[in-house]
GROMACS .gro file of C-alpha atoms in nm:
model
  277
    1UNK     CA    1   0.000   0.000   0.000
    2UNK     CA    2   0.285   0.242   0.101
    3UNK     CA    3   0.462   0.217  -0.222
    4UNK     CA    4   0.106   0.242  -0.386
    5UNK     CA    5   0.055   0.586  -0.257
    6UNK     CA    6   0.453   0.674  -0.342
    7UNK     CA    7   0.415   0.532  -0.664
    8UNK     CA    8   0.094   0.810  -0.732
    9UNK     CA    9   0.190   1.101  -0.544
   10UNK     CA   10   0.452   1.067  -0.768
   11UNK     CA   11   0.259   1.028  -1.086
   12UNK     CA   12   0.055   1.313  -0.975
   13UNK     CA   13   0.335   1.574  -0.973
   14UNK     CA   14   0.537   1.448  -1.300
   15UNK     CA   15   0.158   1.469  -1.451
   16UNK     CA   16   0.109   1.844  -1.311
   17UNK     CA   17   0.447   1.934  -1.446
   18UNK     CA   18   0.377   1.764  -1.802
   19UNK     CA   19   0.090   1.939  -1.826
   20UNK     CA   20   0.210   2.277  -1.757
   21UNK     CA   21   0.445   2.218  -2.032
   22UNK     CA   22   0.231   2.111  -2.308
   23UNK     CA   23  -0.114   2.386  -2.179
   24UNK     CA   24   0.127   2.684  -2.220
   25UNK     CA   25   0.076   2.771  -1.806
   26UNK     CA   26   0.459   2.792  -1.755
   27UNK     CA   27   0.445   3.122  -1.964
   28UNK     CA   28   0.068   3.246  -1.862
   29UNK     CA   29   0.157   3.143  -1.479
   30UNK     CA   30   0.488   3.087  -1.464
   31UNK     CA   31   0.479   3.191  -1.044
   32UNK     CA   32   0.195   2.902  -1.007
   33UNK     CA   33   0.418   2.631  -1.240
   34UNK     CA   34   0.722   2.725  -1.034
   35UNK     CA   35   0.583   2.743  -0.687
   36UNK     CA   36   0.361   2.416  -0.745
   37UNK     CA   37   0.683   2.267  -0.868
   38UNK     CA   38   0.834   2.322  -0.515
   39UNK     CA   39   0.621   2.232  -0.353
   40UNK     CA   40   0.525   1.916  -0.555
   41UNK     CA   41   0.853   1.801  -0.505
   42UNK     CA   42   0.903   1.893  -0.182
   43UNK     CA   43   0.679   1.654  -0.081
   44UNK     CA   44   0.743   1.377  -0.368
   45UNK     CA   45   1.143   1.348  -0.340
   46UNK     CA   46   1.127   1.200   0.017
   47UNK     CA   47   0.921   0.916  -0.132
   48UNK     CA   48   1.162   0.868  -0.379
   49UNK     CA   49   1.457   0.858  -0.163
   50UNK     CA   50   1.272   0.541   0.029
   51UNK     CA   51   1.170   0.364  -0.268
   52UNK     CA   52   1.603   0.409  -0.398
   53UNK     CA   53   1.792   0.404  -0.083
   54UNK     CA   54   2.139   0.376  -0.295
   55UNK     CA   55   2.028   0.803  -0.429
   56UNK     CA   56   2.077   0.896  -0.018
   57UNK     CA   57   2.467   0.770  -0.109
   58UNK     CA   58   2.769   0.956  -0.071
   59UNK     CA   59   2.854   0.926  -0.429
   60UNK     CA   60   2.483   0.975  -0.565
   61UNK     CA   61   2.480   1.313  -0.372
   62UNK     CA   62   2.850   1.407  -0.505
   63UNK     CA   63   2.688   1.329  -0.845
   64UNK     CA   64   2.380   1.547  -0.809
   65UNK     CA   65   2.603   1.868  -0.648
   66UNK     CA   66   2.868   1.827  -0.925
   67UNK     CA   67   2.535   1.861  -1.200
   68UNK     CA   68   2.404   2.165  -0.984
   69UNK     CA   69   2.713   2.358  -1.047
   70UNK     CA   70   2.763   2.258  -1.367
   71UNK     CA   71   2.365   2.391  -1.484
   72UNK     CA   72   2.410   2.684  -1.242
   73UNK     CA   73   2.714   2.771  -1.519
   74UNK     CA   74   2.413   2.732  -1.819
   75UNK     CA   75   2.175   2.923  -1.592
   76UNK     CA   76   2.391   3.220  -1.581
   77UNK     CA   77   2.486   3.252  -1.903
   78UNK     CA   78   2.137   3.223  -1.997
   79UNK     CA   79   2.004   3.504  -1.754
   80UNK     CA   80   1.825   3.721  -1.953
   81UNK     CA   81   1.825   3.995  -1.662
   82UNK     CA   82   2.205   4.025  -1.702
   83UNK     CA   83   2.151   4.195  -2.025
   84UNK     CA   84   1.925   4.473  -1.875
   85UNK     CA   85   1.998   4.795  -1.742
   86UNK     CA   86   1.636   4.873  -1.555
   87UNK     CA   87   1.617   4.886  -1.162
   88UNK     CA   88   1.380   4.583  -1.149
   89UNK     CA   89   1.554   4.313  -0.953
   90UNK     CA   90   1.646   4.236  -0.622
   91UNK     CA   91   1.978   4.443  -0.538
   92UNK     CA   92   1.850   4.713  -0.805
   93UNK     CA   93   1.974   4.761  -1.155
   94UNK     CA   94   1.964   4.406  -1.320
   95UNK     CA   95   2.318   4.392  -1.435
   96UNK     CA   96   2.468   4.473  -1.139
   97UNK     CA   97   2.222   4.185  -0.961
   98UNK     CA   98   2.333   3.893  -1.208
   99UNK     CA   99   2.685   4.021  -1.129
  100UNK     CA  100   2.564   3.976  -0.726
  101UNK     CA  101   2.385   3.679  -0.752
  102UNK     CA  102   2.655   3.480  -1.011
  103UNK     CA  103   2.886   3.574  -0.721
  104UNK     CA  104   2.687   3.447  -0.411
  105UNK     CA  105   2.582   3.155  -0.600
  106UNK     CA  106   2.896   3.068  -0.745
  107UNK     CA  107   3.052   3.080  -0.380
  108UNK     CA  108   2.755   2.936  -0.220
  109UNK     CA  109   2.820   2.628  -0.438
  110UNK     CA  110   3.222   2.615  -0.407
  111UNK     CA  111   3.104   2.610  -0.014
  112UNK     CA  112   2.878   2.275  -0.063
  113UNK     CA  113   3.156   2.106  -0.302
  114UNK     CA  114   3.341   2.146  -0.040
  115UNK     CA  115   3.165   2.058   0.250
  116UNK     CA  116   3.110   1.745   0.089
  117UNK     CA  117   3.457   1.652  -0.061
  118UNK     CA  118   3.726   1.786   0.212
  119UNK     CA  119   3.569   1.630   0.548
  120UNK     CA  120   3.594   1.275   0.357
  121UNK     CA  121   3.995   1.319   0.278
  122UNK     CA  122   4.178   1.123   0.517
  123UNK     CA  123   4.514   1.237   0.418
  124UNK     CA  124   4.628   1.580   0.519
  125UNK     CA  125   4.775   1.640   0.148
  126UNK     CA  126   4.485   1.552  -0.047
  127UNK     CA  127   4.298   1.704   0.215
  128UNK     CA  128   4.522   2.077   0.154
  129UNK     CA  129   4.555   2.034  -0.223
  130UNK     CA  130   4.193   1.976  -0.275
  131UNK     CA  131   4.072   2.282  -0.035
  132UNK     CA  132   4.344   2.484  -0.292
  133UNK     CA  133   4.188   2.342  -0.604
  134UNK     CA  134   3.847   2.454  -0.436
  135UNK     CA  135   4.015   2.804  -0.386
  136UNK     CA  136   4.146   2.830  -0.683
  137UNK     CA  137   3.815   2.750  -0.884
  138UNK     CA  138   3.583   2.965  -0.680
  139UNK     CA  139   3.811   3.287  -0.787
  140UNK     CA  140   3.852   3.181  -1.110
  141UNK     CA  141   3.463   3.163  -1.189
  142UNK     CA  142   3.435   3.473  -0.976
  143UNK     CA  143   3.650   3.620  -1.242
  144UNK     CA  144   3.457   3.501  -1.530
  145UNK     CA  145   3.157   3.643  -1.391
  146UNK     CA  146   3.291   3.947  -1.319
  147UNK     CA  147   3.397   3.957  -1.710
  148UNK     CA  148   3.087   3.883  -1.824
  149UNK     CA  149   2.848   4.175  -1.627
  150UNK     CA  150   3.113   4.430  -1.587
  151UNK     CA  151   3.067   4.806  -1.768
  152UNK     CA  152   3.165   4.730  -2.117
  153UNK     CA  153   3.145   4.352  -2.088
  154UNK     CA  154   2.870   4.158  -2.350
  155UNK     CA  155   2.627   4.228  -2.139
  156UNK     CA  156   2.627   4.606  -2.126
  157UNK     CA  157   2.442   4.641  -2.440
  158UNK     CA  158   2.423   5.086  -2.375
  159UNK     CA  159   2.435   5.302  -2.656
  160UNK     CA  160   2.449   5.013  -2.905
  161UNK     CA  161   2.159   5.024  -3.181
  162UNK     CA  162   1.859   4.766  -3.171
  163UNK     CA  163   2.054   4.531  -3.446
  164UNK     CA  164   2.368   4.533  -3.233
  165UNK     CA  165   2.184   4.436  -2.947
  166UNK     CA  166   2.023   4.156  -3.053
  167UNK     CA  167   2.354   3.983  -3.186
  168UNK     CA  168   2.433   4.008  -2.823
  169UNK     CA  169   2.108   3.775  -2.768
  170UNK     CA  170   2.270   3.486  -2.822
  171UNK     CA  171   2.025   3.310  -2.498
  172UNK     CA  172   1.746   3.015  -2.538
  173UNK     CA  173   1.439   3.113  -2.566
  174UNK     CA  174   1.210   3.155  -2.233
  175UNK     CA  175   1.049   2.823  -2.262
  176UNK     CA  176   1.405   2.643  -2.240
  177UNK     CA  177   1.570   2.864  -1.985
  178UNK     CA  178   1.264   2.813  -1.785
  179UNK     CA  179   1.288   2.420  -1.791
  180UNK     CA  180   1.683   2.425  -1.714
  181UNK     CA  181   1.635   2.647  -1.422
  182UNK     CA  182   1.315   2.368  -1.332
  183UNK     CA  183   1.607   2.112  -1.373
  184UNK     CA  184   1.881   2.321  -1.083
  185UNK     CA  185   1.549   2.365  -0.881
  186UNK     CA  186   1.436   1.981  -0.849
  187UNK     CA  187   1.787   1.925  -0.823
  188UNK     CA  188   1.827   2.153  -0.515
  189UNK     CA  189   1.582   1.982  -0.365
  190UNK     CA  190   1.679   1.669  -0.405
  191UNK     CA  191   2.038   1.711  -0.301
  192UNK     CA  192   1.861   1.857   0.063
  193UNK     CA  193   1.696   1.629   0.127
  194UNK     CA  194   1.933   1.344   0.036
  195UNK     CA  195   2.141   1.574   0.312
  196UNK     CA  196   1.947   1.453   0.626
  197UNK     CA  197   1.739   1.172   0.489
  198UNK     CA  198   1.789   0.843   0.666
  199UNK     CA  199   1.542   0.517   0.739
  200UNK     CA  200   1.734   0.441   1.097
  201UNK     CA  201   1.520   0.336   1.349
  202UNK     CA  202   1.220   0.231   1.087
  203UNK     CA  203   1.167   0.599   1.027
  204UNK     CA  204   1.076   0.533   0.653
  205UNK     CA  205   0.748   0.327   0.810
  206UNK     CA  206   0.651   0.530   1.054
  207UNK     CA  207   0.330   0.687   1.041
  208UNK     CA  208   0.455   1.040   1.025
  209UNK     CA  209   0.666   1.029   0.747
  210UNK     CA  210   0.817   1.208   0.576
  211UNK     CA  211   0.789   1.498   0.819
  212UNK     CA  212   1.004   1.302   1.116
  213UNK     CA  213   1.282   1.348   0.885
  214UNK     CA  214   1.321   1.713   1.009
  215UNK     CA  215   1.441   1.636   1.341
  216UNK     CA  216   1.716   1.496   1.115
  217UNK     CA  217   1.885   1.779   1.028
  218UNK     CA  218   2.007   1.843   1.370
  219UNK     CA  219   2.090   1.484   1.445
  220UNK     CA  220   2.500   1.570   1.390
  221UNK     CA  221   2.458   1.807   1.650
  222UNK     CA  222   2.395   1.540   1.900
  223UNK     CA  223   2.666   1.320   1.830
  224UNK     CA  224   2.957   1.341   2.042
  225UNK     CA  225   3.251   1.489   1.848
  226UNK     CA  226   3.647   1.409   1.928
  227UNK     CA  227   3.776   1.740   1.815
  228UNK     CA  228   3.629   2.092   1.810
  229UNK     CA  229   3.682   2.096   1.461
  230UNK     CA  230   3.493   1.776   1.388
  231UNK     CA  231   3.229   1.948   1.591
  232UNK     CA  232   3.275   2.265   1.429
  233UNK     CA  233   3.222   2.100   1.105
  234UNK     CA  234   2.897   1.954   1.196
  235UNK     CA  235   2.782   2.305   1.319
  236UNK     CA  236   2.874   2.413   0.933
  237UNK     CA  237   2.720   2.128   0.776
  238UNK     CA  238   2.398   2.190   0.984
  239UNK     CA  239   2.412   2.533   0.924
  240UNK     CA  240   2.518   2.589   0.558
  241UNK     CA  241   2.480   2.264   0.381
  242UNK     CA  242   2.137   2.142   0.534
  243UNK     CA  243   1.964   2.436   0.648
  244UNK     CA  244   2.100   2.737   0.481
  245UNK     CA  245   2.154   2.530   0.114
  246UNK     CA  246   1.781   2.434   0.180
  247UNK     CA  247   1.589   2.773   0.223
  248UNK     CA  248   1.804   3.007   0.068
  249UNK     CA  249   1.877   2.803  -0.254
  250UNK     CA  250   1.525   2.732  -0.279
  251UNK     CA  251   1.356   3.083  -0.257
  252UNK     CA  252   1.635   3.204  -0.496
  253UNK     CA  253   1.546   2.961  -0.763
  254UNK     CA  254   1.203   3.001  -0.715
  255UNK     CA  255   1.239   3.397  -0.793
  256UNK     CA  256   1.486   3.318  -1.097
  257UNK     CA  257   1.265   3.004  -1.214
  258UNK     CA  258   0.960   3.245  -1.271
  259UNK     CA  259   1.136   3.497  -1.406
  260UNK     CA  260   1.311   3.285  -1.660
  261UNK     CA  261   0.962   3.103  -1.800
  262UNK     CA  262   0.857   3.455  -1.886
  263UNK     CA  263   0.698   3.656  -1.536
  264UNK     CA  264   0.917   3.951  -1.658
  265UNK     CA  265   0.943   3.988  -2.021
  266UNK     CA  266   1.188   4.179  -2.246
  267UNK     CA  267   0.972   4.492  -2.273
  268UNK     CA  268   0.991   4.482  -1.850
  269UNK     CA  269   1.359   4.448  -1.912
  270UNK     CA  270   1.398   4.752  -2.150
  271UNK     CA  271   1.542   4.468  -2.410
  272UNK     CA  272   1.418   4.411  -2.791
  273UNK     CA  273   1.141   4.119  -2.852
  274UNK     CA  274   1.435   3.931  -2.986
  275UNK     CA  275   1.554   3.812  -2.607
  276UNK     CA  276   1.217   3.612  -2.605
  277UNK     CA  277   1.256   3.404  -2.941
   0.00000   0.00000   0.00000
């Protein structure tokens, strides 16, 4: 019976997300399809996890942070707002936000690489050479962001002519940016919950479930740690990787999922009609 009800729950969300698709509602209510996405999965993945216990693995959540960052590159380079010049998003003038928000992202997901990677090197080498390598990448990208929003970078299309702007636009088309950023959202919340999932104790058939595996996310906290660093680490993992990698990556890619189907539109951005097609 259990994995009857997993089995539709699931059926029910892939269906609602289908169907968005195909009826055009990802452009006419593209907050609705991305908020009903959320929370469709939200509530789905955790059903998932218990019907494929070997996705909760080390490796299988490795796997799914390593695609994150890789679409989070796509994402950006697909950002239509980057382009636009009008004081419509979050930290003001839309350039100057992408530039923002590539950085905090691209940081906030150096951060969970390496949360994940350095705590599992045993040897102190590796362990420095990999936390370099992290380093190394997160101001590299930092750099390439910074070279692609800066004042007279590609996206600073002012004072060129309609025609020059639009061979600029070289960006899918809202429809696909919208489903990649769908992709990095399901994604995001899969890789959170695989965080603090577990089916110890027969958690997985308790009555409650899935919402005992909440009191999860604390459960490092609890466990006696040999060195204040160990401890500090769980304090970090709690902190950044499970709760703040949870809410904060969420809300962001439910603002940038709706925007990208369409909520905002090139006019809204002071861009040509070419940016949509």
């Amino acid at each position: 019976m259990g994995d009857l009800f997993s089995y539709l729950i699931i059926g029910i969300v892939i269906l609602f997300q289908i169907y968005s698709y195909f009826s055009g509602n990802t452009k006419k209510f593209p907050k609705l399809h991305t908020g009903g996405l959320i929370l469709g999965y939200s509530f789905v993945i955790p059903y998932i996890l218990r019907m494929s216990p070997d996705w909760t693995s080390y490796s299988m959540q490795l796997f799914v942070t390593i695609l994150i960052i890789i679409l989070d590159w796509f994402s950006f380079h697909e950002d239509k707002s980057r382009f636009s010049e009008e004081e419509l998003c979050l930290f003001g003038n839309c350039r100057d936000n992408a530039r923002i928000t590539g950085h905090l992202a691209h940081i906030a997901d150096a951060v969970s690489l390496g949360l994940i990677i350095v705590p599992f090197i045993p040897d102190f080498k590796l362990k420095v050479a990999a936390i370099v390598g992290l380093i190394s990448y997160t101001l590299v990208g930092m750099k390439v962001i910074e070279d692609y929003t800066k004042d007279g970078s590609v996206s600073d299309l002012r004072g060129l002519s309609e025609v020059e702007k639009c061979k600029r636009s070289r960006i899918m088309r809202d429809s696909w940016r919208g489903a990649i950023n769908d992709i990095i959202t399901v994604l995001g919340i899969l890789i959170a919950w695989q965080s603090f999932f577990s089916c110890d104790s027969g958690a997985c058939a308790a009555a409650d479930f899935p919402f005992n595996q909440l009191s999860k996310l604390w459960e490092d906290l609890k466990v006696p740690s040999e060195t204040k660093l160990l401890f500090l680490v769980n304090v970090a993992k709690v902190l950044v990787l499970d709760i703040g990698l949870t809410i904060v990556p969420t809300f962001t890619n439910y603002v940038n999922t709706h925007a990208q189907h369409g909520s905002i539109t090139s006019e809204d951005y002071g861009l040509p009609s070419c940016f949509s097609n």
